[in-house]
mmCIF file of C-alpha atoms and ligand atoms in Angstrom:
data_model
loop_
_atom_site.group_PDB
_atom_site.id
_atom_site.type_symbol
_atom_site.label_atom_id
_atom_site.label_comp_id
_atom_site.label_asym_id
_atom_site.label_seq_id
_atom_site.Cartn_x
_atom_site.Cartn_y
_atom_site.Cartn_z
ATOM 1 C CA MET A 23 -18.387 14.246 18.644
ATOM 2 C CA LEU A 24 -21.457 12.990 16.665
ATOM 3 C CA LEU A 25 -21.912 16.023 13.889
ATOM 4 C CA LEU A 26 -17.633 14.641 13.660
ATOM 5 C CA LEU A 27 -18.511 11.340 13.192
ATOM 6 C CA GLY A 28 -21.009 12.681 10.726
ATOM 7 C CA PHE A 29 -18.944 14.280 9.077
ATOM 8 C CA PHE A 30 -16.601 11.333 8.375
ATOM 9 C CA PHE A 31 -19.238 9.191 7.065
ATOM 10 C CA THR A 32 -19.758 9.100 3.083
ATOM 11 C CA GLN A 33 -23.021 8.508 1.434
ATOM 12 C CA ASN A 34 -22.874 5.261 1.836
ATOM 13 C CA GLY A 35 -22.223 5.215 5.576
ATOM 14 C CA SER A 36 -18.756 4.079 5.768
ATOM 15 C CA MET A 37 -15.955 5.978 7.749
ATOM 16 C CA SER A 38 -14.011 6.748 4.862
ATOM 17 C CA GLN A 39 -11.464 9.237 7.359
ATOM 18 C CA LEU A 40 -10.671 5.576 8.735
ATOM 19 C CA TYR A 41 -8.746 4.677 5.225
ATOM 20 C CA ARG A 42 -7.752 7.769 5.019
ATOM 21 C CA ASN A 43 -5.552 7.783 8.703
ATOM 22 C CA ALA A 44 -3.330 4.180 6.785
ATOM 23 C CA TYR A 45 0.582 5.111 7.561
ATOM 24 C CA TYR A 46 3.177 2.747 6.562
ATOM 25 C CA SER A 47 3.694 0.428 9.746
ATOM 26 C CA GLY A 48 6.849 -1.858 9.514
ATOM 27 C CA SER A 49 7.287 -4.820 6.891
ATOM 28 C CA ALA A 50 7.533 -8.457 7.903
ATOM 29 C CA THR A 51 9.767 -11.339 5.532
ATOM 30 C CA LYS A 52 8.861 -14.550 8.203
ATOM 31 C CA LEU A 53 6.128 -14.863 10.156
ATOM 32 C CA SER A 54 8.063 -14.477 13.570
ATOM 33 C CA GLN A 55 8.292 -10.519 12.600
ATOM 34 C CA LEU A 56 4.237 -10.038 12.756
ATOM 35 C CA PRO A 57 3.022 -7.952 14.932
ATOM 36 C CA GLY A 58 0.675 -8.533 18.409
ATOM 37 C CA ASP A 59 -2.329 -11.242 16.573
ATOM 38 C CA ASP A 60 -4.681 -9.209 18.171
ATOM 39 C CA GLY A 61 -6.060 -6.670 16.203
ATOM 40 C CA TYR A 62 -8.257 -6.792 12.669
ATOM 41 C CA GLU A 63 -6.091 -6.796 9.629
ATOM 42 C CA VAL A 64 -7.254 -7.397 6.000
ATOM 43 C CA ALA A 65 -5.096 -8.789 3.458
ATOM 44 C CA PHE A 66 -4.350 -7.063 -0.047
ATOM 45 C CA ALA A 67 -2.894 -10.373 -2.634
ATOM 46 C CA GLY A 68 -2.668 -10.650 -6.679
ATOM 47 C CA ARG A 69 -0.177 -11.241 -9.181
ATOM 48 C CA SER A 70 2.263 -8.439 -9.786
ATOM 49 C CA ASN A 71 1.059 -5.694 -12.346
ATOM 50 C CA ALA A 72 -2.566 -6.594 -11.126
ATOM 51 C CA GLY A 73 -3.369 -3.483 -9.702
ATOM 52 C CA LYS A 74 -3.309 -4.012 -6.309
ATOM 53 C CA SER A 75 -0.682 -0.945 -5.168
ATOM 54 C CA SER A 76 -3.235 1.377 -7.315
ATOM 55 C CA ALA A 77 -6.462 -0.412 -5.542
ATOM 56 C CA ILE A 78 -5.240 0.376 -2.240
ATOM 57 C CA ASN A 79 -3.897 4.133 -2.741
ATOM 58 C CA THR A 80 -7.524 4.289 -4.122
ATOM 59 C CA ILE A 81 -8.867 2.769 -1.363
ATOM 60 C CA THR A 82 -6.956 4.989 1.245
ATOM 61 C CA GLY A 83 -6.659 7.996 -1.540
ATOM 62 C CA ILE A 84 -2.587 8.269 0.225
ATOM 63 C CA GLY A 85 -0.638 7.962 -3.454
ATOM 64 C CA SER A 86 3.035 7.018 -0.854
ATOM 65 C CA LEU A 87 1.210 4.203 0.142
ATOM 66 C CA ALA A 88 2.220 2.258 -2.815
ATOM 67 C CA ARG A 89 4.905 3.501 -3.358
ATOM 68 C CA THR A 90 6.046 2.273 -0.096
ATOM 69 C CA SER A 91 4.860 -1.419 -0.907
ATOM 70 C CA LYS A 92 7.554 -1.091 -4.177
ATOM 71 C CA THR A 93 10.199 0.419 -2.339
ATOM 72 C CA PRO A 94 13.013 -2.218 -3.703
ATOM 73 C CA GLY A 95 13.813 -4.500 -1.229
ATOM 74 C CA ARG A 96 10.005 -4.228 0.509
ATOM 75 C CA THR A 97 8.222 -6.236 -3.041
ATOM 76 C CA GLN A 98 8.997 -9.240 -1.083
ATOM 77 C CA MET A 99 7.432 -8.460 2.176
ATOM 78 C CA ILE A 100 4.605 -8.474 4.099
ATOM 79 C CA ASN A 101 3.695 -4.768 3.916
ATOM 80 C CA PHE A 102 1.260 -3.013 7.047
ATOM 81 C CA PHE A 103 -0.459 -0.179 7.104
ATOM 82 C CA HIS A 104 -2.562 0.544 9.974
ATOM 83 C CA LEU A 105 -5.211 2.892 10.465
ATOM 84 C CA ASP A 106 -5.575 3.005 14.217
ATOM 85 C CA GLU A 107 -4.160 1.048 17.126
ATOM 86 C CA GLN A 108 -6.144 -2.226 16.201
ATOM 87 C CA ARG A 109 -7.020 -2.080 12.344
ATOM 88 C CA ALA A 110 -4.155 -3.235 9.123
ATOM 89 C CA LEU A 111 -4.540 -2.952 6.013
ATOM 90 C CA VAL A 112 -1.624 -6.099 5.272
ATOM 91 C CA ASP A 113 -0.042 -6.104 1.990
ATOM 92 C CA LEU A 114 0.755 -9.273 0.880
ATOM 93 C CA PRO A 115 3.736 -9.764 -1.778
ATOM 94 C CA GLY A 116 2.772 -10.091 -5.649
ATOM 95 C CA TYR A 117 3.853 -13.137 -7.536
ATOM 96 C CA GLY A 118 5.927 -13.013 -11.709
ATOM 97 C CA TYR A 119 9.102 -12.339 -10.764
ATOM 98 C CA ALA A 120 10.725 -14.622 -12.978
ATOM 99 C CA LYS A 121 14.388 -13.628 -11.188
ATOM 100 C CA VAL A 122 12.836 -15.574 -7.622
ATOM 101 C CA PRO A 123 14.359 -18.978 -7.687
ATOM 102 C CA GLU A 124 12.042 -21.786 -7.501
ATOM 103 C CA ALA A 125 13.214 -22.362 -4.086
ATOM 104 C CA MET A 126 12.563 -19.152 -2.352
ATOM 105 C CA LYS A 127 8.868 -19.292 -3.873
ATOM 106 C CA HIS A 128 8.348 -22.592 -2.132
ATOM 107 C CA LYS A 129 9.249 -20.674 0.999
ATOM 108 C CA TRP A 130 6.954 -17.393 0.487
ATOM 109 C CA GLN A 131 4.031 -19.968 -0.714
ATOM 110 C CA ALA A 132 4.913 -21.805 2.705
ATOM 111 C CA THR A 133 5.059 -18.023 4.415
ATOM 112 C CA LEU A 134 1.607 -17.249 3.132
ATOM 113 C CA ALA A 135 -0.517 -20.657 3.384
ATOM 114 C CA GLN A 136 0.747 -20.402 7.301
ATOM 115 C CA TYR A 137 -0.652 -16.649 7.060
ATOM 116 C CA LEU A 138 -3.713 -17.099 5.823
ATOM 117 C CA GLU A 139 -4.569 -19.873 7.743
ATOM 118 C CA LYS A 140 -2.845 -19.288 11.098
ATOM 119 C CA ARG A 141 -3.722 -15.378 11.828
ATOM 120 C CA GLN A 142 -6.397 -14.847 13.885
ATOM 121 C CA SER A 143 -6.017 -11.295 13.179
ATOM 122 C CA LEU A 144 -7.075 -11.683 9.684
ATOM 123 C CA ARG A 145 -11.158 -11.009 9.199
ATOM 124 C CA GLY A 146 -10.515 -11.307 5.096
ATOM 125 C CA LEU A 147 -8.799 -11.512 1.644
ATOM 126 C CA MET A 148 -8.749 -8.621 -0.750
ATOM 127 C CA LEU A 149 -7.435 -10.855 -4.396
ATOM 128 C CA MET A 150 -6.976 -8.066 -7.202
ATOM 129 C CA MET A 151 -7.248 -9.568 -10.456
ATOM 130 C CA ASP A 152 -6.868 -8.092 -14.230
ATOM 131 C CA ILE A 153 -10.664 -8.695 -15.145
ATOM 132 C CA ARG A 154 -8.338 -9.678 -18.786
ATOM 133 C CA HIS A 155 -6.722 -11.949 -17.200
ATOM 134 C CA PRO A 156 -8.381 -13.526 -13.918
ATOM 135 C CA LEU A 157 -8.178 -17.088 -12.139
ATOM 136 C CA LYS A 158 -4.783 -17.432 -13.025
ATOM 137 C CA GLU A 159 -2.685 -20.421 -10.946
ATOM 138 C CA PHE A 160 -1.907 -18.032 -8.087
ATOM 139 C CA ASP A 161 -5.045 -16.682 -7.240
ATOM 140 C CA LEU A 162 -7.023 -20.457 -7.393
ATOM 141 C CA GLN A 163 -3.671 -20.996 -5.437
ATOM 142 C CA MET A 164 -4.930 -17.939 -2.456
ATOM 143 C CA LEU A 165 -8.748 -18.957 -3.274
ATOM 144 C CA THR A 166 -8.205 -22.336 -2.552
ATOM 145 C CA TRP A 167 -5.980 -21.257 0.862
ATOM 146 C CA ALA A 168 -8.310 -18.838 2.347
ATOM 147 C CA ASN A 169 -11.358 -21.143 1.643
ATOM 148 C CA GLN A 170 -9.365 -24.261 3.950
ATOM 149 C CA ALA A 171 -8.833 -21.462 6.426
ATOM 150 C CA SER A 172 -12.712 -20.263 6.274
ATOM 151 C CA LEU A 173 -11.170 -16.737 5.507
ATOM 152 C CA PRO A 174 -13.579 -14.871 3.521
ATOM 153 C CA VAL A 175 -12.454 -13.646 0.115
ATOM 154 C CA HIS A 176 -13.319 -10.425 -1.990
ATOM 155 C CA ILE A 177 -11.838 -9.951 -5.670
ATOM 156 C CA LEU A 178 -11.624 -6.817 -6.869
ATOM 157 C CA LEU A 179 -11.241 -7.319 -10.878
ATOM 158 C CA THR A 180 -9.406 -4.567 -11.594
ATOM 159 C CA LYS A 181 -8.669 -2.170 -14.924
ATOM 160 C CA SER A 182 -12.371 -2.148 -15.740
ATOM 161 C CA ASP A 183 -12.424 0.935 -17.157
ATOM 162 C CA LYS A 184 -10.250 -1.542 -20.511
ATOM 163 C CA LEU A 185 -13.382 -3.153 -21.077
ATOM 164 C CA LYS A 186 -16.417 -1.607 -22.050
ATOM 165 C CA HIS A 187 -19.175 -2.092 -19.599
ATOM 166 C CA GLY A 188 -21.100 -4.754 -21.101
ATOM 167 C CA ALA A 189 -17.783 -6.850 -21.590
ATOM 168 C CA ALA A 190 -16.624 -5.732 -17.737
ATOM 169 C CA LYS A 191 -20.007 -6.987 -16.728
ATOM 170 C CA ALA A 192 -19.285 -10.482 -18.434
ATOM 171 C CA ALA A 193 -17.069 -10.903 -17.564
ATOM 172 C CA MET A 194 -17.804 -10.935 -13.581
ATOM 173 C CA LEU A 195 -20.309 -13.453 -14.758
ATOM 174 C CA ASP A 196 -18.031 -15.470 -16.025
ATOM 175 C CA VAL A 197 -15.761 -15.167 -13.159
ATOM 176 C CA GLN A 198 -18.665 -15.961 -10.704
ATOM 177 C CA LYS A 199 -19.233 -19.156 -12.732
ATOM 178 C CA LYS A 200 -15.979 -20.827 -12.876
ATOM 179 C CA LEU A 201 -15.737 -20.366 -9.484
ATOM 180 C CA ARG A 202 -18.936 -21.886 -8.486
ATOM 181 C CA GLN A 203 -17.476 -24.630 -11.146
ATOM 182 C CA ALA A 204 -14.056 -24.776 -9.160
ATOM 183 C CA GLU A 205 -16.287 -24.562 -6.016
ATOM 184 C CA LEU A 206 -14.706 -22.056 -4.440
ATOM 185 C CA GLU A 207 -16.713 -19.055 -2.164
ATOM 186 C CA ALA A 208 -15.976 -15.915 -2.800
ATOM 187 C CA SER A 209 -17.717 -12.346 -3.392
ATOM 188 C CA VAL A 210 -16.436 -10.567 -6.708
ATOM 189 C CA GLN A 211 -16.745 -6.900 -8.180
ATOM 190 C CA LEU A 212 -15.774 -5.068 -10.980
ATOM 191 C CA PHE A 213 -12.956 -2.061 -9.515
ATOM 192 C CA SER A 214 -10.716 0.610 -11.580
ATOM 193 C CA SER A 215 -8.354 2.790 -10.075
ATOM 194 C CA LEU A 216 -8.758 4.938 -13.338
ATOM 195 C CA ASN A 217 -12.025 6.245 -12.756
ATOM 196 C CA LYS A 218 -12.423 5.068 -8.690
ATOM 197 C CA SER A 219 -15.801 3.105 -9.791
ATOM 198 C CA GLY A 220 -16.166 0.265 -7.550
ATOM 199 C CA ARG A 221 -14.333 1.750 -4.391
ATOM 200 C CA ASP A 222 -17.787 2.417 -2.116
ATOM 201 C CA GLU A 223 -18.107 -1.623 -2.634
ATOM 202 C CA ALA A 224 -14.976 -2.484 -1.787
ATOM 203 C CA VAL A 225 -14.844 0.272 0.792
ATOM 204 C CA SER A 226 -18.279 -1.245 2.343
ATOM 205 C CA LYS A 227 -16.484 -5.017 2.677
ATOM 206 C CA LEU A 228 -13.254 -3.041 4.646
ATOM 207 C CA ASP A 229 -15.976 -1.845 6.656
ATOM 208 C CA GLN A 230 -17.536 -5.028 7.575
ATOM 209 C CA TRP A 231 -14.644 -6.880 8.177
ATOM 210 C CA PHE A 232 -12.937 -4.026 10.292
ATOM 211 C CA GLU A 233 -16.187 -4.067 12.280
ATOM 212 C CA VAL A 234 -16.153 -0.564 11.824
ATOM 213 C CA ASP A 235 -19.528 -0.237 13.535
ATOM 214 C CA ALA A 236 -18.056 -1.840 16.424
ATOM 215 C CA LEU A 237 -16.126 0.930 16.427
ATOM 216 C CA LEU A 238 -18.600 3.847 16.179
ATOM 217 C CA ALA A 239 -20.305 2.082 18.895
ATOM 218 C CA GLN A 240 -17.131 2.817 21.112
ATOM 219 C CA GLU A 241 -16.543 6.485 20.628
HETATM 220 P P1 GDP B 324 0.659 -4.151 -8.682
HETATM 221 O O1 GDP B 324 1.565 -4.439 -8.712
HETATM 222 O O2 GDP B 324 -0.630 -5.190 -8.683
HETATM 223 O O3 GDP B 324 0.903 -3.427 -7.682
HETATM 224 O O4 GDP B 324 0.114 -3.383 -9.906
HETATM 225 P P2 GDP B 324 -0.723 -2.036 -10.119
HETATM 226 O O5 GDP B 324 -1.181 -1.233 -9.121
HETATM 227 O O6 GDP B 324 1.402 -1.167 -9.567
HETATM 228 O O7 GDP B 324 -0.730 -2.046 -11.332
HETATM 229 C C1 GDP B 324 -0.008 -2.019 -12.493
HETATM 230 C C2 GDP B 324 0.198 -1.414 -13.417
HETATM 231 O O8 GDP B 324 -1.783 -1.059 -14.368
HETATM 232 C C3 GDP B 324 0.522 0.093 -13.892
HETATM 233 O O9 GDP B 324 0.707 0.501 -15.103
HETATM 234 C C4 GDP B 324 -1.168 0.792 -13.074
HETATM 235 O O10 GDP B 324 -1.077 2.457 -13.762
HETATM 236 C C5 GDP B 324 -1.927 0.111 -14.117
HETATM 237 N N1 GDP B 324 -3.375 0.051 -13.556
HETATM 238 C C6 GDP B 324 -3.808 -0.244 -11.890
HETATM 239 N N2 GDP B 324 -5.029 0.013 -11.519
HETATM 240 C C7 GDP B 324 -4.907 0.250 -12.985
HETATM 241 C C8 GDP B 324 -6.762 0.987 -13.737
HETATM 242 O O11 GDP B 324 -7.841 0.245 -12.951
HETATM 243 N N3 GDP B 324 -7.016 0.858 -14.676
HETATM 244 C C9 GDP B 324 -5.850 1.055 -15.869
HETATM 245 N N4 GDP B 324 -6.154 1.749 -16.799
HETATM 246 N N5 GDP B 324 -4.400 0.793 -15.334
HETATM 247 C C10 GDP B 324 -4.563 0.355 -14.195
#
């Protein structure tokens, strides 16, 4: 068994296999449809086109998951991808749907805010922002709700391959500075689904939130 676990570890000590196990396990349009609130969840959020589906795909290594979230009818649902019985990646609906009526947007916002504030299983929020367009209104709103709920936030500055290394680093420093100025708490990293850079760093944050150490101790 130990040998097998050793096999699952990558060089940075994360259990990559856990993420490769991800499978679509259901969707909810309202909080009453969520599964039992007794495991570990990490929510993924971002404006539409931020690269959220690609990031979920890169982290799990499963292309079909991204497609699942984009299935018509599911783009405005909370989609669950379980990794094991206790742990799930939760894909929150993106924003920027021009055709969604205002009233519906407000209803969604209320649902999202409640999910972030009330969900016991929720251990962290991964917020995807296109490195060229960070900290838009939706992002600030998510950060504010998460901070109010004392929920840790980790920001992936996606599509970092679009900028040269120095410019990407400068963009990250600028985001960190703006967060400090706005008194918003979040860790930040560069991420690219195109060249997979930043994957290990994102996975170690997930490992921490999912308490993968505790999982290994049980084995
Ligand atoms: P979502 O709407 O947030 O789920 O965004 P998607 O993951 O569908 O990505 C939106 C667009 O950005 C697609 O055309 C992707 O191919 C592209 N994209 C996503 N991630 C990256 C990346 O890391 N690098 C580059 N160059 N393009 C990306």
